[in-house]
mmCIF file of C-alpha atoms in Angstrom:
data_model
loop_
_atom_site.group_PDB
_atom_site.id
_atom_site.type_symbol
_atom_site.label_atom_id
_atom_site.label_comp_id
_atom_site.label_asym_id
_atom_site.label_seq_id
_atom_site.Cartn_x
_atom_site.Cartn_y
_atom_site.Cartn_z
ATOM 1 C CA UNK A 7 -19.597 50.069 104.322
ATOM 2 C CA UNK A 8 -19.539 53.359 102.450
ATOM 3 C CA UNK A 9 -16.949 54.118 99.842
ATOM 4 C CA UNK A 10 -15.276 57.267 98.577
ATOM 5 C CA UNK A 11 -15.074 57.913 94.852
ATOM 6 C CA UNK A 12 -11.941 59.740 93.691
ATOM 7 C CA UNK A 13 -12.280 61.057 90.131
ATOM 8 C CA UNK A 14 -9.050 62.336 88.595
ATOM 9 C CA UNK A 15 -9.253 65.249 86.137
ATOM 10 C CA UNK A 16 -12.597 64.650 84.350
ATOM 11 C CA UNK A 17 -12.221 67.895 82.404
ATOM 12 C CA UNK A 18 -13.355 69.034 78.977
ATOM 13 C CA UNK A 19 -9.846 69.570 77.596
ATOM 14 C CA UNK A 20 -9.063 65.900 78.306
ATOM 15 C CA UNK A 21 -12.398 64.730 76.910
ATOM 16 C CA UNK A 22 -12.833 66.661 73.662
ATOM 17 C CA UNK A 23 -10.532 69.660 73.930
ATOM 18 C CA UNK A 24 -6.898 70.564 73.396
ATOM 19 C CA UNK A 25 -5.527 67.393 75.001
ATOM 20 C CA UNK A 26 -8.343 64.942 74.264
ATOM 21 C CA UNK A 27 -7.716 61.327 75.279
ATOM 22 C CA UNK A 28 -9.170 58.513 73.172
ATOM 23 C CA UNK A 29 -12.340 57.035 74.694
ATOM 24 C CA UNK A 30 -12.516 59.746 77.376
ATOM 25 C CA UNK A 31 -15.978 60.897 76.303
ATOM 26 C CA UNK A 32 -17.440 57.392 76.452
ATOM 27 C CA UNK A 33 -15.676 56.604 79.737
ATOM 28 C CA UNK A 34 -16.885 59.797 81.431
ATOM 29 C CA UNK A 35 -20.454 59.313 80.163
ATOM 30 C CA UNK A 36 -20.336 55.767 81.529
ATOM 31 C CA UNK A 37 -18.998 57.167 84.820
ATOM 32 C CA UNK A 38 -21.908 59.622 85.009
ATOM 33 C CA UNK A 39 -24.342 56.711 84.529
ATOM 34 C CA UNK A 40 -22.476 54.682 87.148
ATOM 35 C CA UNK A 41 -22.738 57.555 89.643
ATOM 36 C CA UNK A 42 -26.445 57.941 88.911
ATOM 37 C CA UNK A 43 -27.124 54.278 89.716
ATOM 38 C CA UNK A 44 -24.572 53.765 92.516
ATOM 39 C CA UNK A 45 -24.571 57.073 94.407
ATOM 40 C CA UNK A 46 -25.876 55.485 97.597
ATOM 41 C CA UNK A 47 -22.598 53.552 97.916
ATOM 42 C CA UNK A 48 -20.572 56.728 98.297
ATOM 43 C CA UNK A 49 -20.243 58.872 101.371
ATOM 44 C CA UNK A 50 -18.188 61.389 99.420
ATOM 45 C CA UNK A 51 -16.963 62.047 95.903
ATOM 46 C CA UNK A 52 -13.636 63.818 95.516
ATOM 47 C CA UNK A 53 -12.747 65.368 92.153
ATOM 48 C CA UNK A 54 -9.252 66.536 91.230
ATOM 49 C CA UNK A 55 -8.837 69.223 88.596
ATOM 50 C CA UNK A 56 -5.867 70.416 86.595
ATOM 51 C CA UNK A 57 -6.020 74.191 87.135
ATOM 52 C CA UNK A 58 -3.280 75.869 85.162
ATOM 53 C CA UNK A 59 -2.338 79.521 84.736
ATOM 54 C CA UNK A 60 -1.990 80.641 81.104
ATOM 55 C CA UNK A 61 1.815 80.351 81.226
ATOM 56 C CA UNK A 62 2.152 76.978 82.967
ATOM 57 C CA UNK A 63 5.510 75.203 82.667
ATOM 58 C CA UNK A 64 3.932 72.071 81.146
ATOM 59 C CA UNK A 65 2.815 73.964 78.018
ATOM 60 C CA UNK A 66 4.913 73.665 74.850
ATOM 61 C CA UNK A 67 5.255 77.455 74.647
ATOM 62 C CA UNK A 68 6.932 77.403 78.073
ATOM 63 C CA UNK A 69 9.246 74.477 77.256
ATOM 64 C CA UNK A 70 6.868 71.737 78.415
ATOM 65 C CA UNK A 71 5.520 68.762 76.478
ATOM 66 C CA UNK A 72 1.771 69.499 76.400
ATOM 67 C CA UNK A 73 -0.423 71.914 74.478
ATOM 68 C CA UNK A 74 -2.156 74.488 76.664
ATOM 69 C CA UNK A 75 -4.929 72.744 78.577
ATOM 70 C CA UNK A 76 -7.174 73.161 81.622
ATOM 71 C CA UNK A 77 -6.444 76.862 81.909
ATOM 72 C CA UNK A 78 -8.269 78.073 84.989
ATOM 73 C CA UNK A 79 -11.828 79.316 84.371
ATOM 74 C CA UNK A 80 -11.934 78.418 80.664
ATOM 75 C CA UNK A 81 -14.429 75.945 79.132
ATOM 76 C CA UNK A 82 -11.621 73.359 78.819
ATOM 77 C CA UNK A 83 -10.996 73.550 82.568
ATOM 78 C CA UNK A 84 -14.604 72.694 83.432
ATOM 79 C CA UNK A 85 -16.124 69.263 83.883
ATOM 80 C CA UNK A 86 -18.769 68.200 81.345
ATOM 81 C CA UNK A 87 -22.377 69.111 82.117
ATOM 82 C CA UNK A 88 -23.541 65.473 82.176
ATOM 83 C CA UNK A 89 -20.991 64.618 84.869
ATOM 84 C CA UNK A 90 -21.779 67.754 86.874
ATOM 85 C CA UNK A 91 -25.454 66.783 86.801
ATOM 86 C CA UNK A 92 -24.714 63.243 88.007
ATOM 87 C CA UNK A 93 -22.593 64.650 90.843
ATOM 88 C CA UNK A 94 -25.377 67.055 91.883
ATOM 89 C CA UNK A 95 -28.004 64.330 91.797
ATOM 90 C CA UNK A 96 -25.839 61.930 93.812
ATOM 91 C CA UNK A 97 -26.568 63.659 97.128
ATOM 92 C CA UNK A 98 -23.018 62.709 98.173
ATOM 93 C CA UNK A 99 -20.605 65.242 99.578
ATOM 94 C CA UNK A 100 -18.695 66.452 96.499
ATOM 95 C CA UNK A 101 -15.385 68.231 97.049
ATOM 96 C CA UNK A 102 -12.993 69.503 94.371
ATOM 97 C CA UNK A 103 -9.231 69.701 94.728
ATOM 98 C CA UNK A 104 -6.935 71.703 92.443
ATOM 99 C CA UNK A 105 -3.439 70.962 91.142
ATOM 100 C CA UNK A 106 -1.001 72.482 88.691
ATOM 101 C CA UNK A 107 -1.877 75.917 90.028
ATOM 102 C CA UNK A 108 1.667 77.274 90.174
ATOM 103 C CA UNK A 109 3.331 78.430 86.949
ATOM 104 C CA UNK A 110 6.642 76.692 87.657
ATOM 105 C CA UNK A 111 5.447 73.318 88.996
ATOM 106 C CA UNK A 112 4.018 70.277 87.183
ATOM 107 C CA UNK A 113 1.667 68.212 89.320
ATOM 108 C CA UNK A 114 0.316 65.041 87.748
ATOM 109 C CA UNK A 115 -0.781 63.796 91.186
ATOM 110 C CA UNK A 116 -3.011 65.828 93.468
ATOM 111 C CA UNK A 117 -0.712 64.754 96.288
ATOM 112 C CA UNK A 118 2.082 66.838 94.746
ATOM 113 C CA UNK A 119 0.082 69.973 95.548
ATOM 114 C CA UNK A 120 0.974 71.230 99.035
ATOM 115 C CA UNK A 121 -2.405 72.755 99.888
ATOM 116 C CA UNK A 122 -5.129 70.722 98.184
ATOM 117 C CA UNK A 123 -3.114 67.488 98.225
ATOM 118 C CA UNK A 124 -2.702 67.760 101.988
ATOM 119 C CA UNK A 125 -6.406 68.531 102.427
ATOM 120 C CA UNK A 126 -7.420 65.525 100.334
ATOM 121 C CA UNK A 127 -4.987 63.289 102.217
ATOM 122 C CA UNK A 128 -6.587 64.374 105.517
ATOM 123 C CA UNK A 129 -10.092 63.630 104.249
ATOM 124 C CA UNK A 130 -9.040 60.223 102.933
ATOM 125 C CA UNK A 131 -7.150 59.355 106.132
ATOM 126 C CA UNK A 132 -10.247 60.144 108.194
ATOM 127 C CA UNK A 133 -12.352 57.902 105.951
ATOM 128 C CA UNK A 134 -9.819 55.073 106.106
ATOM 129 C CA UNK A 135 -9.849 55.288 109.912
ATOM 130 C CA UNK A 136 -13.533 54.336 109.573
ATOM 131 C CA UNK A 137 -12.593 51.407 107.288
ATOM 132 C CA UNK A 138 -13.752 53.044 104.057
ATOM 133 C CA UNK A 139 -12.588 52.023 100.605
ATOM 134 C CA UNK A 140 -11.408 54.464 97.945
ATOM 135 C CA UNK A 141 -12.555 53.858 94.362
ATOM 136 C CA UNK A 142 -10.378 55.717 91.845
ATOM 137 C CA UNK A 143 -10.945 56.517 88.167
ATOM 138 C CA UNK A 144 -10.534 59.386 85.688
ATOM 139 C CA UNK A 145 -8.228 60.732 82.987
ATOM 140 C CA UNK A 146 -5.415 59.977 81.991
ATOM 141 C CA UNK A 147 -4.629 56.519 83.289
ATOM 142 C CA UNK A 148 -0.988 56.634 82.255
ATOM 143 C CA UNK A 149 -0.290 60.032 83.819
ATOM 144 C CA UNK A 150 -2.533 61.712 86.384
ATOM 145 C CA UNK A 151 -4.532 58.656 87.482
ATOM 146 C CA UNK A 152 -1.388 56.537 87.812
ATOM 147 C CA UNK A 153 0.576 59.163 89.740
ATOM 148 C CA UNK A 154 -2.400 59.931 91.993
ATOM 149 C CA UNK A 155 -2.748 56.202 92.678
ATOM 150 C CA UNK A 156 0.965 55.972 93.499
ATOM 151 C CA UNK A 157 0.632 58.937 95.882
ATOM 152 C CA UNK A 158 -2.449 57.402 97.485
ATOM 153 C CA UNK A 159 -0.624 54.135 98.135
ATOM 154 C CA UNK A 160 1.947 55.987 100.247
ATOM 155 C CA UNK A 161 -0.623 56.380 103.039
ATOM 156 C CA UNK A 162 -3.449 53.976 102.185
ATOM 157 C CA UNK A 163 -3.112 50.176 102.210
ATOM 158 C CA UNK A 164 -3.991 48.361 98.998
ATOM 159 C CA UNK A 165 -6.932 46.646 100.698
ATOM 160 C CA UNK A 166 -8.626 50.069 100.891
ATOM 161 C CA UNK A 167 -8.179 50.885 97.189
ATOM 162 C CA UNK A 168 -10.203 49.756 94.197
ATOM 163 C CA UNK A 169 -9.391 50.936 90.664
ATOM 164 C CA UNK A 170 -12.444 51.340 88.435
ATOM 165 C CA UNK A 171 -10.765 50.607 85.098
ATOM 166 C CA UNK A 172 -14.073 50.861 83.195
ATOM 167 C CA UNK A 173 -14.012 54.592 83.929
ATOM 168 C CA UNK A 174 -10.379 55.372 83.095
ATOM 169 C CA UNK A 175 -9.205 56.737 79.742
ATOM 170 C CA UNK A 176 -5.482 56.515 78.964
ATOM 171 C CA UNK A 177 -3.336 58.063 76.256
ATOM 172 C CA UNK A 178 -1.541 54.724 75.799
ATOM 173 C CA UNK A 179 -4.728 52.639 75.838
ATOM 174 C CA UNK A 180 -4.172 51.539 79.443
ATOM 175 C CA UNK A 181 -0.848 49.742 79.004
ATOM 176 C CA UNK A 182 1.170 51.595 81.676
ATOM 177 C CA UNK A 183 -1.626 51.554 84.289
ATOM 178 C CA UNK A 184 -2.440 47.886 83.681
ATOM 179 C CA UNK A 185 1.230 46.969 84.022
ATOM 180 C CA UNK A 186 1.414 48.853 87.320
ATOM 181 C CA UNK A 187 -1.777 47.244 88.600
ATOM 182 C CA UNK A 188 -0.542 43.787 87.581
ATOM 183 C CA UNK A 189 2.338 44.116 90.031
ATOM 184 C CA UNK A 190 0.150 45.282 92.940
ATOM 185 C CA UNK A 191 -2.493 43.835 95.250
ATOM 186 C CA UNK A 192 -5.042 46.475 94.313
ATOM 187 C CA UNK A 193 -8.563 45.328 93.466
ATOM 188 C CA UNK A 194 -9.892 46.149 90.025
#
């Protein structure tokens, strides 16, 4: 059975930029190696990306709680070259989905985005109809990964979800995500 890999926000600003998460660099390098050696398992790889305008509501200057990050078409918005290379070499279908695109709306989960969230949900639903499993990982485990996982569970049964904790970096060291996973039936 083929799987789908869902990578949440593997972007430079979260790895070594304005909102760097501890261990993100090592986790994303390990993910790139994992993709290189396990690509044949995956029918498709879906990547979500924070894609903010310069005046996004989540930024401190606009009354939000975060420093400016993942501003569309800046180096911080991009994924690291080593991960891009692993994705290209995988020969899997790689699709990117964008969130946080509207100035006035925070979207930790891709499923909060009306356009790309709906498109991703359709692609995942089609895969689940063929009994696929979704592997999820990315940055940050206590925010975007967790909320994306919660959104995913609204239309995908736990038996179809596997959380790849080795490839998740969290601001809180994994405490919030691990607590959530401990109360679920999701495979890790």
